[in-house]
mmCIF file of C-alpha atoms in Angstrom:
data_model
loop_
_atom_site.group_PDB
_atom_site.id
_atom_site.type_symbol
_atom_site.label_atom_id
_atom_site.label_comp_id
_atom_site.label_asym_id
_atom_site.label_seq_id
_atom_site.Cartn_x
_atom_site.Cartn_y
_atom_site.Cartn_z
ATOM 1 C CA CYS A 1 0.000 0.000 0.000
ATOM 2 C CA GLY A 2 2.856 2.349 0.802
ATOM 3 C CA LEU A 3 4.439 1.685 -2.588
ATOM 4 C CA CYS A 4 1.132 2.330 -4.369
ATOM 5 C CA SER A 5 0.704 5.594 -2.472
ATOM 6 C CA CYS A 6 4.159 6.776 -3.522
ATOM 7 C CA VAL A 7 3.428 5.957 -7.161
ATOM 8 C CA CYS A 8 0.113 7.833 -7.046
ATOM 9 C CA VAL A 9 1.726 10.901 -5.463
ATOM 10 C CA HIS A 10 4.529 10.840 -7.996
ATOM 11 C CA SER A 11 2.095 10.617 -10.907
ATOM 12 C CA SER A 12 -0.006 13.437 -9.480
ATOM 13 C CA LEU A 13 3.055 15.653 -9.140
ATOM 14 C CA ARG A 14 4.129 14.895 -12.716
ATOM 15 C CA TRP A 15 0.645 15.760 -14.023
ATOM 16 C CA ARG A 16 0.550 19.013 -12.046
ATOM 17 C CA TYR A 17 4.046 19.929 -13.173
ATOM 18 C CA SER A 18 3.365 19.262 -16.843
ATOM 19 C CA ASN A 19 -0.028 20.939 -16.665
ATOM 20 C CA GLY A 20 1.515 23.960 -14.990
ATOM 21 C CA ASN A 21 4.159 24.243 -17.698
ATOM 22 C CA ASN A 22 1.583 23.933 -20.484
ATOM 23 C CA SER A 23 -0.614 26.574 -18.899
ATOM 24 C CA ARG A 24 2.217 29.059 -19.173
ATOM 25 C CA LEU A 25 2.339 28.682 -22.963
ATOM 26 C CA PRO A 26 0.184 30.911 -25.221
ATOM 27 C CA LEU A 27 -3.237 29.554 -26.086
ATOM 28 C CA CYS A 28 -2.431 29.265 -29.802
ATOM 29 C CA VAL A 29 0.670 27.161 -29.049
ATOM 30 C CA ARG A 30 -1.292 24.855 -26.739
ATOM 31 C CA GLN A 31 -3.997 24.428 -29.405
ATOM 32 C CA ARG A 32 -1.423 23.550 -32.080
ATOM 33 C CA TRP A 33 0.278 21.111 -29.704
ATOM 34 C CA ALA A 34 -3.039 19.439 -28.855
ATOM 35 C CA TYR A 35 -3.904 19.253 -32.572
ATOM 36 C CA LEU A 36 -0.496 17.683 -33.339
ATOM 37 C CA LYS A 37 -0.936 15.060 -30.599
ATOM 38 C CA LEU A 38 -4.421 14.265 -31.878
ATOM 39 C CA MET A 39 -3.086 13.865 -35.413
ATOM 40 C CA VAL A 40 -0.317 11.518 -34.236
ATOM 41 C CA ASN A 41 -2.771 9.483 -32.159
ATOM 42 C CA SER A 42 -5.056 9.152 -35.175
ATOM 43 C CA LEU A 43 -2.348 7.163 -36.983
ATOM 44 C CA TYR A 44 -2.962 4.161 -34.712
ATOM 45 C CA TYR A 45 -6.512 4.879 -33.577
ATOM 46 C CA ASN A 46 -8.162 1.660 -34.805
ATOM 47 C CA SER A 47 -7.813 -1.275 -37.174
ATOM 48 C CA LEU A 48 -9.335 0.701 -40.076
ATOM 49 C CA THR A 49 -6.175 2.774 -40.424
ATOM 50 C CA ASN A 50 -4.510 2.318 -43.820
ATOM 51 C CA SER A 51 -1.945 4.056 -45.994
ATOM 52 C CA ASP A 52 -4.482 6.624 -47.212
ATOM 53 C CA VAL A 53 -5.320 7.662 -43.658
ATOM 54 C CA VAL A 54 -1.640 7.933 -42.773
ATOM 55 C CA MET A 55 -0.880 10.045 -45.846
ATOM 56 C CA ASP A 56 -3.857 12.308 -45.204
ATOM 57 C CA SER A 57 -2.666 12.841 -41.657
ATOM 58 C CA LEU A 58 0.892 13.600 -42.732
ATOM 59 C CA MET A 59 -0.247 15.961 -45.479
ATOM 60 C CA GLU A 60 -2.770 17.754 -43.255
ATOM 61 C CA PRO A 61 -0.435 20.700 -42.450
ATOM 62 C CA ILE A 62 0.171 21.264 -46.171
ATOM 63 C CA PHE A 63 -3.555 21.084 -46.906
ATOM 64 C CA TRP A 64 -4.194 23.528 -44.094
ATOM 65 C CA MET A 65 -1.631 25.997 -45.491
ATOM 66 C CA VAL A 66 -3.053 25.752 -49.033
ATOM 67 C CA ASP A 67 -6.589 26.296 -47.748
ATOM 68 C CA LEU A 68 -5.453 29.303 -45.741
ATOM 69 C CA LEU A 69 -3.667 30.917 -48.701
ATOM 70 C CA THR A 70 -6.612 30.266 -51.001
ATOM 71 C CA ARG A 71 -8.952 31.864 -48.482
ATOM 72 C CA TRP A 72 -6.742 34.944 -48.304
ATOM 73 C CA PHE A 73 -6.338 35.297 -52.083
ATOM 74 C CA GLY A 74 -10.037 34.765 -52.780
ATOM 75 C CA ALA A 75 -10.802 38.468 -52.485
ATOM 76 C CA VAL A 76 -7.846 39.247 -54.773
ATOM 77 C CA PHE A 77 -9.222 36.927 -57.461
ATOM 78 C CA VAL A 78 -12.658 38.521 -57.233
ATOM 79 C CA CYS A 79 -11.129 41.980 -57.626
ATOM 80 C CA LEU A 80 -9.131 40.712 -60.593
ATOM 81 C CA VAL A 81 -12.305 39.466 -62.311
ATOM 82 C CA VAL A 82 -14.004 42.821 -61.740
ATOM 83 C CA ILE A 83 -10.987 44.821 -62.967
ATOM 84 C CA LEU A 84 -10.426 42.762 -66.122
ATOM 85 C CA THR A 85 -14.117 42.758 -67.020
ATOM 86 C CA SER A 86 -14.364 46.494 -66.395
ATOM 87 C CA SER A 87 -11.353 47.138 -68.637
ATOM 88 C CA ILE A 88 -13.021 45.290 -71.519
ATOM 89 C CA LEU A 89 -16.234 47.262 -70.970
ATOM 90 C CA LEU A 90 -14.282 50.523 -70.963
ATOM 91 C CA ILE A 91 -12.670 49.676 -74.295
ATOM 92 C CA ALA A 92 -16.015 48.574 -75.739
ATOM 93 C CA TYR A 93 -17.902 51.716 -74.714
ATOM 94 C CA VAL A 94 -15.151 54.287 -75.335
ATOM 95 C CA GLY A 95 -13.473 52.810 -78.401
ATOM 96 C CA LEU A 96 -15.767 50.355 -80.164
ATOM 97 C CA LEU A 97 -19.272 51.748 -79.610
ATOM 98 C CA PRO A 98 -18.606 55.043 -81.456
ATOM 99 C CA LEU A 99 -17.053 53.031 -84.287
ATOM 100 C CA ILE A 100 -20.131 50.801 -84.506
ATOM 101 C CA LEU A 101 -22.511 53.750 -84.527
ATOM 102 C CA ASN A 102 -20.570 55.468 -87.329
ATOM 103 C CA THR A 103 -19.893 52.538 -89.646
ATOM 104 C CA TYR A 104 -22.542 49.801 -89.193
ATOM 105 C CA SER A 105 -26.014 49.682 -90.692
ATOM 106 C CA PRO A 106 -29.034 50.179 -88.361
ATOM 107 C CA PRO A 107 -29.922 46.442 -88.164
ATOM 108 C CA TRP A 108 -26.355 45.559 -87.130
ATOM 109 C CA ILE A 109 -26.303 48.414 -84.620
ATOM 110 C CA VAL A 110 -29.484 47.068 -83.006
ATOM 111 C CA TRP A 111 -28.003 43.547 -82.924
ATOM 112 C CA HIS A 112 -24.697 44.565 -81.332
ATOM 113 C CA ILE A 113 -26.268 46.863 -78.739
ATOM 114 C CA GLY A 114 -29.069 44.417 -77.882
ATOM 115 C CA TYR A 115 -26.965 41.267 -77.646
ATOM 116 C CA GLY A 116 -24.050 42.997 -75.937
ATOM 117 C CA HIS A 117 -26.161 44.475 -73.152
ATOM 118 C CA TRP A 118 -28.127 41.245 -72.648
ATOM 119 C CA ASN A 119 -24.863 39.364 -72.289
ATOM 120 C CA LEU A 120 -23.532 41.984 -69.882
ATOM 121 C CA ILE A 121 -26.624 41.782 -67.680
ATOM 122 C CA MET A 122 -26.395 37.976 -67.562
ATOM 123 C CA ILE A 123 -22.727 38.107 -66.588
ATOM 124 C CA VAL A 124 -23.131 40.692 -63.834
ATOM 125 C CA PHE A 125 -26.273 39.135 -62.355
ATOM 126 C CA HIS A 126 -25.030 35.542 -62.227
ATOM 127 C CA TYR A 127 -21.575 36.479 -60.968
ATOM 128 C CA TYR A 128 -23.046 38.521 -58.137
ATOM 129 C CA LYS A 129 -25.478 35.744 -57.187
ATOM 130 C CA ALA A 130 -22.753 33.082 -57.410
ATOM 131 C CA THR A 131 -20.473 35.000 -55.049
ATOM 132 C CA LYS A 132 -23.173 35.931 -52.530
ATOM 133 C CA THR A 133 -25.280 32.749 -52.446
ATOM 134 C CA VAL A 134 -23.704 30.137 -50.228
ATOM 135 C CA LYS A 135 -24.237 29.413 -46.686
ATOM 136 C CA ASN A 136 -27.229 27.560 -45.269
ATOM 137 C CA ASP A 137 -28.533 27.264 -41.742
ATOM 138 C CA ILE A 138 -30.648 24.147 -42.345
ATOM 139 C CA PRO A 139 -30.300 21.379 -39.720
ATOM 140 C CA PHE A 140 -28.367 18.380 -41.028
ATOM 141 C CA VAL A 141 -28.929 14.659 -40.633
ATOM 142 C CA SER A 142 -25.483 12.964 -40.581
ATOM 143 C CA VAL A 143 -22.028 13.731 -39.186
ATOM 144 C CA CYS A 144 -19.007 15.307 -40.864
ATOM 145 C CA LYS A 145 -15.736 13.735 -39.708
ATOM 146 C CA LYS A 146 -13.813 17.020 -40.095
ATOM 147 C CA CYS A 147 -15.996 19.677 -38.506
ATOM 148 C CA ILE A 148 -17.899 17.138 -36.353
ATOM 149 C CA ILE A 149 -21.379 18.459 -37.215
ATOM 150 C CA PRO A 150 -24.331 16.695 -38.829
ATOM 151 C CA LYS A 151 -24.640 16.743 -42.641
ATOM 152 C CA PRO A 152 -26.884 15.112 -45.286
ATOM 153 C CA ALA A 153 -26.096 13.098 -48.409
ATOM 154 C CA ARG A 154 -24.202 14.759 -51.314
ATOM 155 C CA THR A 155 -22.672 17.171 -48.797
ATOM 156 C CA HIS A 156 -18.910 17.637 -48.497
ATOM 157 C CA HIS A 157 -16.636 19.616 -46.244
ATOM 158 C CA CYS A 158 -14.735 22.589 -47.687
ATOM 159 C CA GLY A 159 -11.495 23.259 -45.883
ATOM 160 C CA ILE A 160 -11.257 26.773 -47.327
ATOM 161 C CA CYS A 161 -14.737 27.872 -46.260
ATOM 162 C CA ASN A 162 -14.336 25.675 -43.156
ATOM 163 C CA THR A 163 -17.908 24.386 -43.378
ATOM 164 C CA CYS A 164 -20.014 21.695 -45.035
ATOM 165 C CA ILE A 165 -21.584 22.601 -48.406
ATOM 166 C CA LEU A 166 -24.822 21.059 -49.663
ATOM 167 C CA LYS A 167 -24.291 19.258 -52.983
ATOM 168 C CA MET A 168 -20.779 20.627 -53.165
ATOM 169 C CA ASP A 169 -19.133 20.758 -56.592
ATOM 170 C CA HIS A 170 -15.874 22.584 -55.855
ATOM 171 C CA HIS A 171 -14.440 25.710 -54.273
ATOM 172 C CA CYS A 172 -13.962 28.431 -56.882
ATOM 173 C CA PRO A 173 -11.264 30.999 -56.004
ATOM 174 C CA TRP A 174 -12.582 33.329 -58.730
ATOM 175 C CA LEU A 175 -15.837 33.530 -56.776
ATOM 176 C CA ASN A 176 -14.191 33.355 -53.357
ATOM 177 C CA ASN A 177 -17.012 30.941 -52.641
ATOM 178 C CA CYS A 178 -18.029 27.303 -52.864
ATOM 179 C CA VAL A 179 -20.170 26.071 -55.750
ATOM 180 C CA GLY A 180 -22.987 24.016 -54.280
ATOM 181 C CA HIS A 181 -26.706 23.367 -54.226
ATOM 182 C CA PHE A 182 -27.882 26.967 -53.973
ATOM 183 C CA ASN A 183 -25.494 28.685 -56.404
ATOM 184 C CA GLN A 184 -24.462 26.030 -58.938
ATOM 185 C CA ARG A 185 -26.923 27.376 -61.513
ATOM 186 C CA TYR A 186 -25.581 30.903 -61.058
ATOM 187 C CA PHE A 187 -22.021 29.650 -61.476
ATOM 188 C CA PHE A 188 -22.770 27.730 -64.666
ATOM 189 C CA CYS A 189 -24.797 30.583 -66.181
ATOM 190 C CA PHE A 190 -21.986 33.007 -65.381
ATOM 191 C CA CYS A 191 -19.424 30.732 -67.073
ATOM 192 C CA LEU A 192 -21.683 30.295 -70.098
ATOM 193 C CA SER A 193 -22.474 34.010 -70.380
ATOM 194 C CA MET A 194 -18.844 35.034 -69.958
ATOM 195 C CA THR A 195 -17.756 32.492 -72.580
ATOM 196 C CA LEU A 196 -20.373 33.736 -75.046
ATOM 197 C CA GLY A 197 -19.346 37.321 -74.360
ATOM 198 C CA CYS A 198 -15.665 36.555 -74.940
ATOM 199 C CA VAL A 199 -16.434 34.638 -78.138
ATOM 200 C CA TYR A 200 -18.574 37.565 -79.307
ATOM 201 C CA CYS A 201 -15.760 40.066 -78.650
ATOM 202 C CA SER A 202 -13.170 37.790 -80.240
ATOM 203 C CA ILE A 203 -15.143 37.236 -83.448
ATOM 204 C CA SER A 204 -16.456 40.777 -83.762
ATOM 205 C CA GLY A 205 -13.058 42.332 -83.112
ATOM 206 C CA ARG A 206 -10.974 40.010 -85.295
ATOM 207 C CA ASN A 207 -10.584 42.431 -88.213
ATOM 208 C CA LEU A 208 -9.918 45.320 -85.858
ATOM 209 C CA PHE A 209 -7.275 43.226 -84.114
ATOM 210 C CA LEU A 210 -5.512 42.325 -87.377
ATOM 211 C CA ASP A 211 -5.507 45.955 -88.472
ATOM 212 C CA ALA A 212 -4.321 47.206 -85.079
ATOM 213 C CA TYR A 213 -1.603 44.555 -84.893
ATOM 214 C CA SER A 214 -0.359 45.459 -88.386
ATOM 215 C CA ARG A 215 -0.242 49.138 -87.488
ATOM 216 C CA PHE A 216 1.435 48.366 -84.163
ATOM 217 C CA LYS A 217 4.224 46.489 -85.944
ATOM 218 C CA HIS A 218 4.723 49.411 -88.299
ATOM 219 C CA MET A 219 4.975 51.720 -85.306
ATOM 220 C CA ASP A 220 7.901 49.665 -83.995
ATOM 221 C CA LEU A 221 9.587 49.397 -87.394
ATOM 222 C CA ASP A 222 9.193 53.074 -88.224
ATOM 223 C CA LYS A 223 10.471 54.474 -84.966
ATOM 224 C CA SER A 224 12.743 57.412 -85.664
ATOM 225 C CA GLY A 225 16.441 56.903 -85.127
ATOM 226 C CA VAL A 226 19.579 59.073 -85.316
ATOM 227 C CA PRO A 227 19.944 60.571 -88.791
ATOM 228 C CA VAL A 228 23.131 59.617 -90.610
ATOM 229 C CA THR A 229 24.518 62.345 -92.885
ATOM 230 C CA GLY A 230 27.859 63.705 -94.130
ATOM 231 C CA MET A 231 30.676 61.391 -93.048
ATOM 232 C CA GLY A 232 28.205 58.528 -92.659
ATOM 233 C CA GLN A 233 27.663 58.374 -96.378
ATOM 234 C CA LEU A 234 31.403 58.482 -97.068
ATOM 235 C CA ILE A 235 32.216 55.480 -94.857
ATOM 236 C CA GLY A 236 29.366 53.430 -96.304
ATOM 237 C CA ILE A 237 26.856 53.427 -93.486
ATOM 238 C CA LEU A 238 24.133 54.669 -95.839
ATOM 239 C CA PRO A 239 24.140 54.887 -99.604
ATOM 240 C CA PRO A 240 24.126 58.361 -101.138
ATOM 241 C CA GLY A 241 20.738 59.986 -101.401
ATOM 242 C CA THR A 242 19.279 58.092 -98.406
ATOM 243 C CA TYR A 243 17.451 60.209 -95.882
ATOM 244 C CA GLN A 244 15.647 59.529 -92.673
ATOM 245 C CA THR A 245 11.988 58.457 -93.005
ATOM 246 C CA PRO A 246 9.711 60.810 -91.103
ATOM 247 C CA PRO A 247 7.728 59.222 -88.270
ATOM 248 C CA PRO A 248 4.164 58.084 -89.116
ATOM 249 C CA PRO A 249 1.374 60.495 -88.240
ATOM 250 C CA TYR A 250 0.054 58.396 -85.310
ATOM 251 C CA THR A 251 -1.276 60.391 -82.414
ATOM 252 C CA PHE A 252 -1.189 59.227 -78.825
ATOM 253 C CA ARG A 253 -4.904 58.473 -79.027
ATOM 254 C CA ASP A 254 -4.388 56.284 -82.096
ATOM 255 C CA LYS A 255 -1.628 54.331 -80.388
ATOM 256 C CA MET A 256 -3.704 53.766 -77.261
ATOM 257 C CA PHE A 257 -6.674 52.669 -79.362
ATOM 258 C CA HIS A 258 -4.642 50.072 -81.267
ATOM 259 C CA LYS A 259 -3.037 48.756 -78.083
ATOM 260 C CA SER A 260 -6.443 48.529 -76.404
ATOM 261 C CA ILE A 261 -7.842 46.520 -79.313
ATOM 262 C CA ILE A 262 -4.908 44.092 -79.134
ATOM 263 C CA TYR A 263 -5.304 43.765 -75.359
ATOM 264 C CA MET A 264 -9.056 43.149 -75.629
ATOM 265 C CA TRP A 265 -8.763 40.533 -78.374
ATOM 266 C CA VAL A 266 -5.959 38.572 -76.700
ATOM 267 C CA LEU A 267 -7.690 38.590 -73.300
ATOM 268 C CA THR A 268 -11.155 37.645 -74.585
ATOM 269 C CA SER A 269 -9.794 34.922 -76.888
ATOM 270 C CA THR A 270 -7.761 33.378 -74.081
ATOM 271 C CA VAL A 271 -10.658 33.456 -71.620
ATOM 272 C CA ALA A 272 -13.024 32.068 -74.272
ATOM 273 C CA VAL A 273 -10.829 28.985 -74.749
ATOM 274 C CA ALA A 274 -10.088 28.374 -71.052
ATOM 275 C CA LEU A 275 -13.523 29.157 -69.656
ATOM 276 C CA GLY A 276 -15.222 27.491 -72.609
ATOM 277 C CA GLY A 277 -13.533 24.192 -71.766
ATOM 278 C CA LEU A 278 -14.651 24.499 -68.134
ATOM 279 C CA THR A 279 -18.216 25.300 -69.232
ATOM 280 C CA ILE A 280 -18.352 22.258 -71.513
ATOM 281 C CA TRP A 281 -17.074 20.039 -68.705
ATOM 282 C CA HIS A 282 -19.759 21.252 -66.304
ATOM 283 C CA ALA A 283 -22.397 20.833 -69.007
ATOM 284 C CA VAL A 284 -21.397 17.166 -69.292
ATOM 285 C CA LEU A 285 -21.647 16.768 -65.500
ATOM 286 C CA ILE A 286 -25.095 18.385 -65.448
ATOM 287 C CA SER A 287 -26.253 16.058 -68.218
ATOM 288 C CA ARG A 288 -25.183 13.107 -66.062
ATOM 289 C CA GLY A 289 -26.753 14.442 -62.867
ATOM 290 C CA GLU A 290 -23.530 14.616 -60.871
ATOM 291 C CA THR A 291 -21.036 17.111 -59.482
ATOM 292 C CA SER A 292 -17.268 17.240 -59.941
ATOM 293 C CA ILE A 293 -16.739 15.434 -56.635
ATOM 294 C CA GLU A 294 -19.417 12.857 -57.385
ATOM 295 C CA ARG A 295 -17.784 12.178 -60.742
ATOM 296 C CA HIS A 296 -14.733 10.718 -58.982
ATOM 297 C CA ILE A 297 -16.859 8.928 -56.382
ATOM 298 C CA ASN A 298 -19.134 7.383 -59.020
ATOM 299 C CA ASN A 299 -16.166 6.205 -61.090
ATOM 300 C CA LYS A 300 -14.638 4.451 -58.078
ATOM 301 C CA GLU A 301 -17.993 2.925 -57.161
ATOM 302 C CA ALA A 302 -18.508 1.709 -60.723
ATOM 303 C CA GLU A 303 -15.081 0.061 -60.704
ATOM 304 C CA ARG A 304 -15.767 -1.555 -57.349
ATOM 305 C CA MET A 305 -19.100 -2.997 -58.428
ATOM 306 C CA ALA A 306 -17.695 -4.103 -61.796
ATOM 307 C CA LYS A 307 -15.311 -6.418 -59.946
ATOM 308 C CA HIS A 308 -18.376 -8.179 -58.526
ATOM 309 C CA GLY A 309 -20.095 -8.378 -61.888
ATOM 310 C CA LYS A 310 -22.576 -5.591 -61.128
ATOM 311 C CA ALA A 311 -23.342 -2.284 -62.827
ATOM 312 C CA TYR A 312 -23.488 0.988 -60.930
ATOM 313 C CA LYS A 313 -26.289 3.479 -61.627
ATOM 314 C CA ASN A 314 -26.209 7.045 -60.427
ATOM 315 C CA PRO A 315 -29.366 7.491 -58.304
ATOM 316 C CA PHE A 316 -29.499 11.209 -59.098
ATOM 317 C CA ASN A 317 -29.476 10.808 -62.879
ATOM 318 C CA TYR A 318 -33.006 11.388 -64.220
ATOM 319 C CA GLY A 319 -32.045 11.440 -67.900
ATOM 320 C CA ARG A 320 -30.239 14.159 -69.848
ATOM 321 C CA LEU A 321 -33.206 16.393 -70.627
ATOM 322 C CA ASN A 322 -34.764 16.008 -67.192
ATOM 323 C CA ASN A 323 -31.407 16.718 -65.543
ATOM 324 C CA TRP A 324 -31.304 20.066 -67.322
ATOM 325 C CA LYS A 325 -34.900 20.799 -66.343
ATOM 326 C CA VAL A 326 -34.105 20.086 -62.710
ATOM 327 C CA PHE A 327 -30.926 22.140 -62.895
ATOM 328 C CA PHE A 328 -32.620 25.220 -64.391
ATOM 329 C CA GLY A 329 -35.921 24.725 -62.538
ATOM 330 C CA VAL A 330 -37.986 24.455 -65.726
ATOM 331 C CA GLU A 331 -41.570 23.436 -64.928
ATOM 332 C CA LYS A 332 -43.381 24.866 -67.946
ATOM 333 C CA ARG A 333 -42.517 26.147 -71.413
ATOM 334 C CA SER A 334 -42.362 29.801 -70.417
ATOM 335 C CA HIS A 335 -39.596 29.000 -67.910
ATOM 336 C CA TRP A 336 -37.143 28.452 -70.771
ATOM 337 C CA LEU A 337 -37.439 32.198 -71.343
ATOM 338 C CA THR A 338 -37.965 33.552 -67.823
ATOM 339 C CA ARG A 339 -35.570 31.195 -65.982
ATOM 340 C CA VAL A 340 -32.951 30.358 -68.614
ATOM 341 C CA LEU A 341 -32.625 33.210 -71.124
ATOM 342 C CA LEU A 342 -33.349 35.946 -68.591
ATOM 343 C CA PRO A 343 -31.865 36.568 -65.118
ATOM 344 C CA SER A 344 -33.857 34.742 -62.468
ATOM 345 C CA GLY A 345 -33.350 34.416 -58.727
ATOM 346 C CA HIS A 346 -35.610 31.401 -58.183
ATOM 347 C CA ALA A 347 -34.465 28.761 -55.698
ATOM 348 C CA PRO A 348 -33.311 25.310 -56.883
ATOM 349 C CA TYR A 349 -35.356 22.171 -56.449
ATOM 350 C CA GLY A 350 -35.402 20.790 -52.923
ATOM 351 C CA ASN A 351 -33.611 21.915 -49.809
ATOM 352 C CA GLY A 352 -30.430 19.935 -50.404
ATOM 353 C CA LEU A 353 -31.156 17.611 -47.474
ATOM 354 C CA THR A 354 -33.085 14.727 -49.003
ATOM 355 C CA TRP A 355 -32.698 13.198 -52.465
ATOM 356 C CA ASP A 356 -34.889 10.124 -52.140
ATOM 357 C CA ILE A 357 -37.768 11.417 -54.267
ATOM 358 C CA CYS A 358 -37.266 12.531 -57.846
ATOM 359 C CA PRO A 359 -38.247 16.225 -58.025
ATOM 360 C CA ILE A 360 -39.630 15.808 -61.563
ATOM 361 C CA ARG A 361 -43.388 15.766 -61.843
ATOM 362 C CA LYS A 362 -45.226 14.056 -64.635
ATOM 363 C CA ASP A 363 -46.240 17.344 -66.233
ATOM 364 C CA MET A 364 -42.592 18.303 -66.600
ATOM 365 C CA ILE A 365 -41.659 15.463 -68.933
ATOM 366 C CA PRO A 366 -43.359 16.819 -72.111
ATOM 367 C CA VAL A 367 -42.012 20.357 -71.616
#
């Protein structure tokens, strides 16, 4: 009994000593130390631990740093989108619109002004809604292993937003927001509208770009240099009778106009190719009734079931046409105009919690 008492006292003193030392450390250091111990303990927590769990645990600090940097730079990316788009609008209104009004026929003027402003409204509306529509305060029904809160099916945790997102597709740094159940339509419509706008600018400004680029090259070739006269002719630098070519009559405004046209065409053409590929990819996912994350999950599940001689079927795939109707919220014919071709703030089908019942009614099929 005496020996046991000594051991107990010694253990108590060690605990008090260590606890007293830890209490002197800053709170942030103690939290990091507790997190590190928890991460190390998770490596041998139970028999389900495998190489993937070990690698995830070891890479967790790197993931945390990437998420933190992405969260910080999100606002920078949003500002970059606004600045670049505004620069194209400035060139279009200041440089191109007067040219269109002075050279094009009335029908073409109506077309360019009508289509251009419709496209601009679609871009601004859907980008604003995609960046501002996110969070949800709906009670969940299962548990997230990262933030330890309940969540429903098709929900995934975003380390950058540090929350669970209903029907999460991905985190978009250009929106500084997650693309999920409530803003996926806004995101896709923004990508589609921006792609169409860039293609429109690229095609419409092609001839202007070629002309501006040709003139810009001549500006560089015809820059005035040091005139060579007198002794220069005698030593053979210039043949007799050669004189300096006077600089072209380009004003500062002309030079800025040509450079702006080149900048606009290069930027819109590049964005049209890059964003167009992303838009096509998301259109394929929508046709299949799945998100970017579910695409990888479904492929793995299909491979797993194929080994057992079974075929996997996506439970959220209602058919290509019906998938688009569900995505856009089309319930009747007029919705193709009011909810697809025009800006619309209607909510998506369902609340993002339950997916057991197909949201398509019988009267939607013939639409």
